[in-house]
Coordinates of C-alpha atoms and ligand atoms in Angstrom, one line a residue:
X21 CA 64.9 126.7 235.9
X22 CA 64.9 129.2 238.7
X23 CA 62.0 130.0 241.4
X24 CA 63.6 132.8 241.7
X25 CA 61.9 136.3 240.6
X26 CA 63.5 138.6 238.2
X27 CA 63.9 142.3 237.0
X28 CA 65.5 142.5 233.4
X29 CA 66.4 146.8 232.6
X30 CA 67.0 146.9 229.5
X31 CA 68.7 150.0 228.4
X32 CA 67.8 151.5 225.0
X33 CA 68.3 155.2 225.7
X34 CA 71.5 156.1 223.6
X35 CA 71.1 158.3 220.9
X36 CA 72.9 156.0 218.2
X37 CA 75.0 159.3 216.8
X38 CA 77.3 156.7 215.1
X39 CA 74.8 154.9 213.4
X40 CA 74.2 158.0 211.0
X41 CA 70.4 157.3 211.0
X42 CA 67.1 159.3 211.4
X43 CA 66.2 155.4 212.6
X44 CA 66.6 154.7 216.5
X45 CA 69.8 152.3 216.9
X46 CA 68.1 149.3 218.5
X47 CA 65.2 149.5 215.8
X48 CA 67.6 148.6 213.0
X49 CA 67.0 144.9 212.1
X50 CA 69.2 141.8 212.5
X51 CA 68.0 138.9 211.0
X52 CA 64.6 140.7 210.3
X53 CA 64.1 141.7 213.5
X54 CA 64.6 144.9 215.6
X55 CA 67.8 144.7 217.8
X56 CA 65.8 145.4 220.6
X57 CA 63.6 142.5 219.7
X58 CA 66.5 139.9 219.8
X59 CA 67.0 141.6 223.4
X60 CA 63.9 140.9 224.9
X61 CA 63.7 138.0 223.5
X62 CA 66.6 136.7 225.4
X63 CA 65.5 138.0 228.6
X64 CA 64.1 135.8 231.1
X65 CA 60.0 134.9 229.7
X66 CA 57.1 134.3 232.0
X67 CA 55.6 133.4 236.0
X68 CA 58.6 135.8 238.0
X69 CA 59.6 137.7 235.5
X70 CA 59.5 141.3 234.7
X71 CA 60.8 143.6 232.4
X72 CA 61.5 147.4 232.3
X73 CA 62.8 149.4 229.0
X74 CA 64.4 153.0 229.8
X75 CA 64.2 155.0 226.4
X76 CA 65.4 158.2 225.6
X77 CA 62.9 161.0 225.7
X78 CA 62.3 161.2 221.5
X79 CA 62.3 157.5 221.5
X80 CA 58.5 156.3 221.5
X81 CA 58.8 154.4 218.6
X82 CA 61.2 152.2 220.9
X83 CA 58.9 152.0 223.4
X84 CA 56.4 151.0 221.1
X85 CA 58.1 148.5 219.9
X86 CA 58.8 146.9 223.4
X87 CA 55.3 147.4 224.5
X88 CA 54.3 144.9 220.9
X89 CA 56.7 142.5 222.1
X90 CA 56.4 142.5 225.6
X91 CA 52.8 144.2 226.6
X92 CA 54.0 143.4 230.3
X93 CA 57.3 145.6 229.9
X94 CA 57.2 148.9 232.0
X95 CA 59.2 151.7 230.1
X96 CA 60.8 154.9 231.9
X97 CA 61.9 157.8 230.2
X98 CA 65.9 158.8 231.0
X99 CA 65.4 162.3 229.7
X100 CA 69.2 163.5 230.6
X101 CA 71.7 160.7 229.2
X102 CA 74.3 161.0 232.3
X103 CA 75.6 157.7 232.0
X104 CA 74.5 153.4 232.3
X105 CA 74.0 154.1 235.9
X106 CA 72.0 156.7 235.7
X107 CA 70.2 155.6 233.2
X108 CA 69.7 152.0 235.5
X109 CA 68.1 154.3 238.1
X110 CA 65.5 155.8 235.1
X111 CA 63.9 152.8 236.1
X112 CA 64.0 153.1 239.9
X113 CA 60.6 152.0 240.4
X114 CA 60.7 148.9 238.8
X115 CA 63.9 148.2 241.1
X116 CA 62.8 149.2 244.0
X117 CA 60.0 146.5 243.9
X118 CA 62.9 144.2 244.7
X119 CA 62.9 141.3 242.5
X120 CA 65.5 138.8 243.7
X121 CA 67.1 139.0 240.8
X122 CA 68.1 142.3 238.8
X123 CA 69.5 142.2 235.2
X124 CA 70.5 144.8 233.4
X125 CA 70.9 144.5 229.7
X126 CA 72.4 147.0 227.0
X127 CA 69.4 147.5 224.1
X128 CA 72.3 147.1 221.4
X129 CA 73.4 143.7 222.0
X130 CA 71.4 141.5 220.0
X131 CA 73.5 138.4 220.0
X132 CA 72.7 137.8 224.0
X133 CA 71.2 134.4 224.5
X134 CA 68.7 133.5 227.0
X135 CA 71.4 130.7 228.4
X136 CA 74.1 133.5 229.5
X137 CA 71.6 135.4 231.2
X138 CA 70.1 132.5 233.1
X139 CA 73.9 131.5 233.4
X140 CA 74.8 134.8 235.0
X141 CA 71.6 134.5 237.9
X142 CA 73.2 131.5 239.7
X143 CA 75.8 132.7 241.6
X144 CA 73.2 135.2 243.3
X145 CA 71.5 132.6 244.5
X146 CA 75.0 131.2 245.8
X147 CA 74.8 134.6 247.6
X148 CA 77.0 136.7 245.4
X149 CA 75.4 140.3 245.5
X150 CA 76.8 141.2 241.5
X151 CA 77.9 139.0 238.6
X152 CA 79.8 140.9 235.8
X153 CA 79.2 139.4 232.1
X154 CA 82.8 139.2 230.8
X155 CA 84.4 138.2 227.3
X156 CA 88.4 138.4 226.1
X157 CA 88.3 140.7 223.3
X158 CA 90.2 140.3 219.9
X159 CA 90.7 143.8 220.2
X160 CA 89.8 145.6 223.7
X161 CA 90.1 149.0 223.0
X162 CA 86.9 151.5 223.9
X163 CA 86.2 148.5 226.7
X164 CA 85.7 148.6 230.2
X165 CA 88.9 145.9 231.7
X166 CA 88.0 143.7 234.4
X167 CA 90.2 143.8 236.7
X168 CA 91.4 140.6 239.0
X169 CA 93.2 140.5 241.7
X170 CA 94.1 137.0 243.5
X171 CA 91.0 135.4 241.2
X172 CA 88.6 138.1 242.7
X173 CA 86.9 140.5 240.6
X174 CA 87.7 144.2 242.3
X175 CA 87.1 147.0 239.7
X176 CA 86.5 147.5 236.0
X177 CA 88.4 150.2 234.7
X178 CA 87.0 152.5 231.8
X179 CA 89.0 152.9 228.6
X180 CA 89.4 156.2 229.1
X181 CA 90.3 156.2 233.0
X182 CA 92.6 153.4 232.3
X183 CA 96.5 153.1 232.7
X184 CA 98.7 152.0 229.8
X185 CA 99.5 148.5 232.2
X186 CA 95.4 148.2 232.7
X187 CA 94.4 148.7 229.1
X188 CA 96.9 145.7 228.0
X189 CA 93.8 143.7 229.9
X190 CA 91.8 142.1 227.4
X191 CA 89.3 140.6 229.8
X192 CA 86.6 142.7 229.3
X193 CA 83.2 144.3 230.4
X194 CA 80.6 143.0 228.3
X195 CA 78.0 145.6 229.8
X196 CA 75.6 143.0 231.2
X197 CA 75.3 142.4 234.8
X198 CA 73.2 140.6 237.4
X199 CA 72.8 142.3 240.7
X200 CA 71.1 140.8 244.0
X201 CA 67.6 142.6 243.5
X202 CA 66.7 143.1 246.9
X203 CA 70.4 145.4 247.3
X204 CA 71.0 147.0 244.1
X205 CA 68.7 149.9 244.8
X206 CA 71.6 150.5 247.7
X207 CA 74.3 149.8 245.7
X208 CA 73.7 151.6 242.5
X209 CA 72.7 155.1 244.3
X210 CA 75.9 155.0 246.0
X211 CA 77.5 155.5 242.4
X212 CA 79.1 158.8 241.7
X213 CA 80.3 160.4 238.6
X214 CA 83.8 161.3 239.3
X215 CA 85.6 160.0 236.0
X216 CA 87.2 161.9 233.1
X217 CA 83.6 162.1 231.3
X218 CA 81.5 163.2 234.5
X219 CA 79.2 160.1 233.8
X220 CA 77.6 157.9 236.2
X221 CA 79.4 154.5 235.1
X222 CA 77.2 151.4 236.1
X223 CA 81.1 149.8 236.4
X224 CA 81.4 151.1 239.9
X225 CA 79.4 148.9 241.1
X226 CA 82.2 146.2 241.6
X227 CA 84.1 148.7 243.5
X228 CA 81.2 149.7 245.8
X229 CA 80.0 145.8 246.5
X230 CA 83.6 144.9 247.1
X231 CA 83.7 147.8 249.6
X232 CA 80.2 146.8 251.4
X233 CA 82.4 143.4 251.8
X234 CA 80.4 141.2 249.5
X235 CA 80.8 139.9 246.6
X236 CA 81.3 140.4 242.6
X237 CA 82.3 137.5 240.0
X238 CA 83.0 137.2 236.5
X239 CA 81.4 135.3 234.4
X240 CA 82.8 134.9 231.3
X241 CA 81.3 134.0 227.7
X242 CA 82.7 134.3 223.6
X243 CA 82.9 137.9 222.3
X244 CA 80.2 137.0 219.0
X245 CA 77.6 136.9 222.2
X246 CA 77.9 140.3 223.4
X247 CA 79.2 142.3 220.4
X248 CA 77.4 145.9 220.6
X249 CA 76.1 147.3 218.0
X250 CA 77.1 151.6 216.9
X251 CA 78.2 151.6 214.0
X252 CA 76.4 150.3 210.9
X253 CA 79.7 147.8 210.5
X254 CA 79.1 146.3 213.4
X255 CA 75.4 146.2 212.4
X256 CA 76.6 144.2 209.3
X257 CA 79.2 142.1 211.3
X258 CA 76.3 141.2 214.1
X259 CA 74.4 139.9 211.0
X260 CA 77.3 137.8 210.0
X261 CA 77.1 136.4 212.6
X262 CA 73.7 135.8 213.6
X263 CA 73.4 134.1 209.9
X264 CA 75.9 132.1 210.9
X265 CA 73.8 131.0 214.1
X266 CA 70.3 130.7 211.9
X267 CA 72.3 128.5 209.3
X268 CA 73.6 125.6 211.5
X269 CA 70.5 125.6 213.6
X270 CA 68.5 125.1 210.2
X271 CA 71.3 122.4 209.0
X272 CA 70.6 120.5 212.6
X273 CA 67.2 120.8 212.4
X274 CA 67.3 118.6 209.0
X275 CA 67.0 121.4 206.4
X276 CA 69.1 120.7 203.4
X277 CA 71.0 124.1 202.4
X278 CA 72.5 123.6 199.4
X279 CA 75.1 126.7 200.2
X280 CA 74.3 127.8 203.4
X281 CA 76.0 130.8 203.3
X282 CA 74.6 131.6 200.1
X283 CA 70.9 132.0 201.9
X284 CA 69.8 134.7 204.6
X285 CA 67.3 133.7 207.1
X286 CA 65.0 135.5 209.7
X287 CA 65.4 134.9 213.7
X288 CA 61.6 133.2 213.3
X289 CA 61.6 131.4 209.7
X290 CA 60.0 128.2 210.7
X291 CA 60.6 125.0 209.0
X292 CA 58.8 121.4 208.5
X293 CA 60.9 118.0 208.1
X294 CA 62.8 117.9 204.5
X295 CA 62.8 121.1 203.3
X296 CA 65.4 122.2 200.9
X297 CA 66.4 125.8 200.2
X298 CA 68.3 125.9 197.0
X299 CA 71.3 128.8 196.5
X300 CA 70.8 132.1 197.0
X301 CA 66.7 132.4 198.6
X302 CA 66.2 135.4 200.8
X303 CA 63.6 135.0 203.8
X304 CA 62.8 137.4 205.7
X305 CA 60.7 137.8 208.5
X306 CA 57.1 135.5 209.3
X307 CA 58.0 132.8 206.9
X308 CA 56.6 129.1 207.3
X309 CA 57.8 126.0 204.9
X310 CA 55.7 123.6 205.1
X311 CA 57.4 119.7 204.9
X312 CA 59.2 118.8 201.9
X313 CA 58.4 122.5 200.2
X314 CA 61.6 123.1 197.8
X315 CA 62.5 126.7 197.4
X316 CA 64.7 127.3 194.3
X317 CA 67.3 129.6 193.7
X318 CA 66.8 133.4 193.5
X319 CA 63.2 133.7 195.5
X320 CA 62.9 136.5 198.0
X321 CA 60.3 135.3 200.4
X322 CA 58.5 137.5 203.5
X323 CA 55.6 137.1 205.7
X324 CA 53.9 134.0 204.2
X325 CA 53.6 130.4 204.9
X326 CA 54.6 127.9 202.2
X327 CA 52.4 124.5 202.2
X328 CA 53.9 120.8 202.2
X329 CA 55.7 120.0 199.2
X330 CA 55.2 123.2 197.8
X331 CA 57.6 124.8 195.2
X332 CA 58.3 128.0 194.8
X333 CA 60.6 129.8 192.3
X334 CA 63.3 130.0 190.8
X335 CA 63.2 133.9 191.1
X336 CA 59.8 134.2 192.8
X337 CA 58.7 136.8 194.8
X338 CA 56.4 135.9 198.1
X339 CA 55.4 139.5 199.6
X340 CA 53.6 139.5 202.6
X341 CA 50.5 138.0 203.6
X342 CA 50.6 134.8 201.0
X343 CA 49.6 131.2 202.0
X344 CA 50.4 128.9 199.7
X345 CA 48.4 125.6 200.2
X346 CA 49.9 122.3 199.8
X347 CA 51.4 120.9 197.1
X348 CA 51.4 124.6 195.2
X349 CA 53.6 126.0 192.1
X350 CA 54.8 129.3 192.0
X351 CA 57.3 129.9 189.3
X352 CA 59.9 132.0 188.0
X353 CA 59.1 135.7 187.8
X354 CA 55.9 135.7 189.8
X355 CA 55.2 138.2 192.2
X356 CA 52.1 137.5 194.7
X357 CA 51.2 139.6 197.9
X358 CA 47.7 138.9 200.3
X359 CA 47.2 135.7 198.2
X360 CA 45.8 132.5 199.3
X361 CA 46.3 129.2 196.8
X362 CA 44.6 126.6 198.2
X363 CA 46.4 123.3 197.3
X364 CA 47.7 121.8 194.0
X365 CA 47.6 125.4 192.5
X366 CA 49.8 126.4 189.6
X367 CA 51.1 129.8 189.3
X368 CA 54.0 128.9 186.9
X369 CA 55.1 131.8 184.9
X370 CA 55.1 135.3 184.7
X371 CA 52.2 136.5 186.6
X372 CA 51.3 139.0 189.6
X373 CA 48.9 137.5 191.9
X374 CA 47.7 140.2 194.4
X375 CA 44.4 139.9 197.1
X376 CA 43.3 137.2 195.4
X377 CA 41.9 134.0 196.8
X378 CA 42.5 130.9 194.4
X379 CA 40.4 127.5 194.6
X380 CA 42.1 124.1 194.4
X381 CA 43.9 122.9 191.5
X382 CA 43.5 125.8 189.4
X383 CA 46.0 126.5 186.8
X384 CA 47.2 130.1 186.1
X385 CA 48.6 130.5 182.8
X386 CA 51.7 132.2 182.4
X387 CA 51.5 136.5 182.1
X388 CA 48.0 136.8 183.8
X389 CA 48.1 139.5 186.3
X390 CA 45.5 140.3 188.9
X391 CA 44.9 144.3 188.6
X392 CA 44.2 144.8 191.9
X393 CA 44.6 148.6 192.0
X394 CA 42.8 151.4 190.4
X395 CA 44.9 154.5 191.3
X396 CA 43.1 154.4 194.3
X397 CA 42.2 151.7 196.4
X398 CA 43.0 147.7 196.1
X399 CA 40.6 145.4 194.8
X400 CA 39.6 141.5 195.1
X401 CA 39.7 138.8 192.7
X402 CA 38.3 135.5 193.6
X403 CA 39.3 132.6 191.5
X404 CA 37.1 129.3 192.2
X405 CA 38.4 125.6 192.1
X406 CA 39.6 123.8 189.3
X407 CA 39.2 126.7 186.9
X408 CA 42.0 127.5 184.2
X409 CA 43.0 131.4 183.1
X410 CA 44.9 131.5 179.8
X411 CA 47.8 133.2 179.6
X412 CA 48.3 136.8 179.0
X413 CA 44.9 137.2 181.0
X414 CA 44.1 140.7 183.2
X415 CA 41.6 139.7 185.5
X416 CA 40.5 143.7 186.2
X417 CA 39.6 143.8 190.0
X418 CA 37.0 143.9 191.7
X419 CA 35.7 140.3 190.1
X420 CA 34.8 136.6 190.5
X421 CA 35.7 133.6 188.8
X422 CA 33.5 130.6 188.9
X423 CA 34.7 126.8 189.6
X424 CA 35.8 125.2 186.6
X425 CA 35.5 128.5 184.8
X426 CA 37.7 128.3 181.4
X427 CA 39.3 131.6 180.4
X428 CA 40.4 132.0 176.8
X429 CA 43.8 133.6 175.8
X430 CA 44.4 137.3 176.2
X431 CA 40.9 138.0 177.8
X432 CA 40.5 141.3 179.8
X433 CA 38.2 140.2 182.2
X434 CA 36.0 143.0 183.7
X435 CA 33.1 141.3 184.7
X436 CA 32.6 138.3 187.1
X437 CA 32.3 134.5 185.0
X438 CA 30.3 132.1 186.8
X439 CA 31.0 128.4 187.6
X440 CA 32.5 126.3 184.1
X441 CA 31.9 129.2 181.9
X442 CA 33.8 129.9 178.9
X443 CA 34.9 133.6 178.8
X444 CA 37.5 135.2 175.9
X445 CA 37.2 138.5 176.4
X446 CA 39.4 140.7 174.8
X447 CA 37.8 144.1 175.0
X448 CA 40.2 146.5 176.1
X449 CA 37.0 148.4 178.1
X450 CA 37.8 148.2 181.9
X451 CA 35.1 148.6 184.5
X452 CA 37.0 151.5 185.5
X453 CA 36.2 154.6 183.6
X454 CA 35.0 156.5 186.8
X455 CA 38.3 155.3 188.5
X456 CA 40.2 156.3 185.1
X457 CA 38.4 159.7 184.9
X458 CA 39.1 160.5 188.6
X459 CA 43.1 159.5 188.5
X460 CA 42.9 161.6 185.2
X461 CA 41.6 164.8 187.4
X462 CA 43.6 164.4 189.6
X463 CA 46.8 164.4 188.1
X464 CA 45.9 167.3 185.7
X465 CA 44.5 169.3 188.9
X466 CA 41.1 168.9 187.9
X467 CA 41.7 170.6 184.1
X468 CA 40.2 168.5 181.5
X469 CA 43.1 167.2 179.5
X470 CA 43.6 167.9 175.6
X471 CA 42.2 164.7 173.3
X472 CA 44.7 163.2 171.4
Ligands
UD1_14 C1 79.8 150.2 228.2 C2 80.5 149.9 229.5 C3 81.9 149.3 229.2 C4 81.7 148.0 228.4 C5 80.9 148.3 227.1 C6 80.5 147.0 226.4 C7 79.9 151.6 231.2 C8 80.3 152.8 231.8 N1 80.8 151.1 230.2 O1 80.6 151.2 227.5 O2 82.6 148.9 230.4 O3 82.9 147.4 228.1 O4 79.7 149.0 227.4 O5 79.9 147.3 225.2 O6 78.9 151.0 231.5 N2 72.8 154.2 227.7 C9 71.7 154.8 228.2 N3 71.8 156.0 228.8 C10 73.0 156.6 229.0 C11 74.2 156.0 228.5 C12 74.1 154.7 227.9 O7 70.6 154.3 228.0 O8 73.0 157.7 229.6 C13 72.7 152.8 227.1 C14 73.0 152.9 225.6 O9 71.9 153.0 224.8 C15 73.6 151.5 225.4 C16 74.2 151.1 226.8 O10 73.6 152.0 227.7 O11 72.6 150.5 225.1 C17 75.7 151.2 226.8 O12 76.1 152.6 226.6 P1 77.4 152.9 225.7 O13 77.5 154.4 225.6 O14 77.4 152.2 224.4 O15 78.6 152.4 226.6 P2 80.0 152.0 226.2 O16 80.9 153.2 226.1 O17 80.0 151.1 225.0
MG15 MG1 78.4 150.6 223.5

């Protein structure tokens, strides 16, 4: 830890041309998550700290985004895209507040960990004035080269300013740097644009600190960590290998992945002591297991939190918004979204479960759905404790099922069954003729349609 103060820029305002989206680059998701997310995220947290997004100027969706995040971020608007120095100074401000530390961060790097950037701060406070986040690339072309001289950083050199004995360099630019706050306001105006592109290259700033006769270093870190994301292959490779990262991470925590690579994770699934995940489970983003919950092969699981000992699936499908209490079933081929089952509920078979509330230890036979939805709006079902639906059941929303309630077979329940009633109910009336007649208007433009 550091009692020193900090500025992180994060820059976000590129337009993303190569992405071929009507999407923003850094909203595209890794691991379920925006990459801009993954950025913040990295950046230094709490008592010090401070943060500052610079966005292009048809970007508010990014800056919404940061602002859900981070509700302490301050973003500034780079309405001309002349370069990462210019677009550093967007957010002049922020800068010239002097924090003692000054990061600036590229929005499309979601692989950056927290430890690198708390890595690059310490040789400011050793009195270095810059620190230069480099990585030896596979491949460097499109790079900036870092360029040494008798173990001193002196310049980075652009791709396309570079000579053919420079561009052999494969030490290279990652794009993050860490300036001394309280001189980079100095530093970075004295950039100029006078390349081949006519950009303001944030690069220069080794040059120009070397020149003021203080100090740039490298410090250097594997290429997976800073790969940037423009293209929608690199998208895909960044997932790789953040997968990769969420995988081991779940194997040391004590998770038993049958075939890890078999299994996608999100950057905030959350997991309790022996939980298994069988082959082939997608989870995306807000998921909870609770301990020793098994999730079988095939299930596709978002946005819910799964009790102790739980099972779910093979081939279930958890949309958002489900809590699944402990000791729950949910079997093959059911769907449920909004639902709560309080514990030692079975959902075995077959059925969609939607905004419905389920008491403890009820059984739902296989093929009942829950018709929440009228053509209109979405509808409630409440199912009490200890009560048993047979299969092939509709339970026609808006309606209540009592505790211990007993429902035959087949029923088409329209009307609420109180507490250890016995209901078989197979008229195929609904409760819904005013829904049914407005949904008919309405897709005939109000004519009355011809009887059969
Ligand atoms: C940059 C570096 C290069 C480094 C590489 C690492 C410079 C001049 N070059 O090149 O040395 O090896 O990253 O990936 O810094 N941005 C703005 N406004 C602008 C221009 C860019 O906000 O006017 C943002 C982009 O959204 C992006 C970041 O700055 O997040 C980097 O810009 P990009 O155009 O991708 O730079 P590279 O050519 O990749
Ligand atoms: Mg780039």
């Amino acid at each position: 830890m550091t009692d020193r103060t900090s500025l992180t820029v994060v820059l976000a305002a590129g337009e993303g041309t190569r992405m071929r989206s009507s999407l923003p680059k850094v909203l595209h998701p890794v691991a379920g998550q925006p990459i801009l997310v993954h950025v913040l995220e990295a950046a230094p947290h709490g008592e010090g700290t401070s943060l500052a997004v610079v966005v292009g100027p048809d970007h508010s969706a990014v800056e919404a985004e940061a602002k859900r995040l981070r509700p302490d971020a301050a973003t500034f608007i780079q309405r001309e895209r002349l370069g990462t120095a210019h677009a550093v100074l967007a957010a002049r401000d922020a800068i010239a507040r002097g924090a003692d530390d000054l990061l600036v961060v590229f929005g499309d790097t979601p692989l950056i960990s927290a430890a690198t950037l708390a890595r690059m701060r310490a040789p400011l406070k050793e009195g270095a004035a810059l620190a230069v986040l480099g990585f030896r690339a596979a491949d460097p072309t499109g790079y900036g080269r870092l360029l040494i001289e008798s173990g001193k950083l002196v310049a980075i050199r652009e791709q396309a300013d570079a000579s053919a004995e420079e561009r052999k360099v494969t030490l290279c630019n990652a794009g993050v740097m860490a300036f001394d706050g309280r001189r980079a306001l100095k530093i970075l105006e004295k950039i100029g644009n006078a390349n081949s592109k006519g950009e303001y290259y944030l690069v220069d700033a080794v040059t120009i600190v070397r020149d003021m006769g203080l100090e740039a270093v490298v410090i250097e870190t594997s290429e997976d960590e800073v790969r940037g994301i423009n293209t929608k292959a690199q998208l895909a490779e960044a997932e790789a290998v953040m997968q990769a990262r969420l995988r081991k991470a779940a194997l040391e925590a004590g998770v038993t992945l049958v075939a890890p690579e078999t299994i996608f994770l999100a950057a905030d699934t959350k997991f309790g002591s022996d939980v298994t995940i069988e082959p082939f489970v997608v989870i995306g983003p807000g998921v909870t297991i609770g301990d020793g919950a098994v999730i079988h092969s095939f299930s596709h699981i978002v946005q819910s939190s799964i009790g102790k000992k739980a099972l779910i699936g093979p081939f279930a499908r958890l949309r958002p918004g489900n809590s699944l209490g402990d000791g729950s079933k949910v079997g093959n081929f059911v769907e449920m979204k909004a639902s709560t089952l309080e514990a030692g509920v079975k959902v075995n078979h077959l059925s969609y479960i939607g905004d419905t509330h389920i008491g403890a230890k009820t059984n739902i036979g296989a093929g009942t759905i829950t018709c929440n939805y009228d053509g209109f709006a979405k509808h409630k079902t409440t199912i009490g404790a200890g009560a048993f639906v047979g299969t092939n059941s509709s339970l026609v929303a808006p309606v209540k099922i009592g505790n211990g309630a007993y429902i035959g077979s087949g029923s088409v329940i329209t009307k609420d069954v109180p507490d250890d009633a016995l209901a078989v109910e197979r008229s195929p009336q609904t409760n819904r003729e005013g829904g049914a007649r407005r949904y008919r208007e309405l897709k005939t433009g109000g004519k009355k349609p011809k009887e059969k």
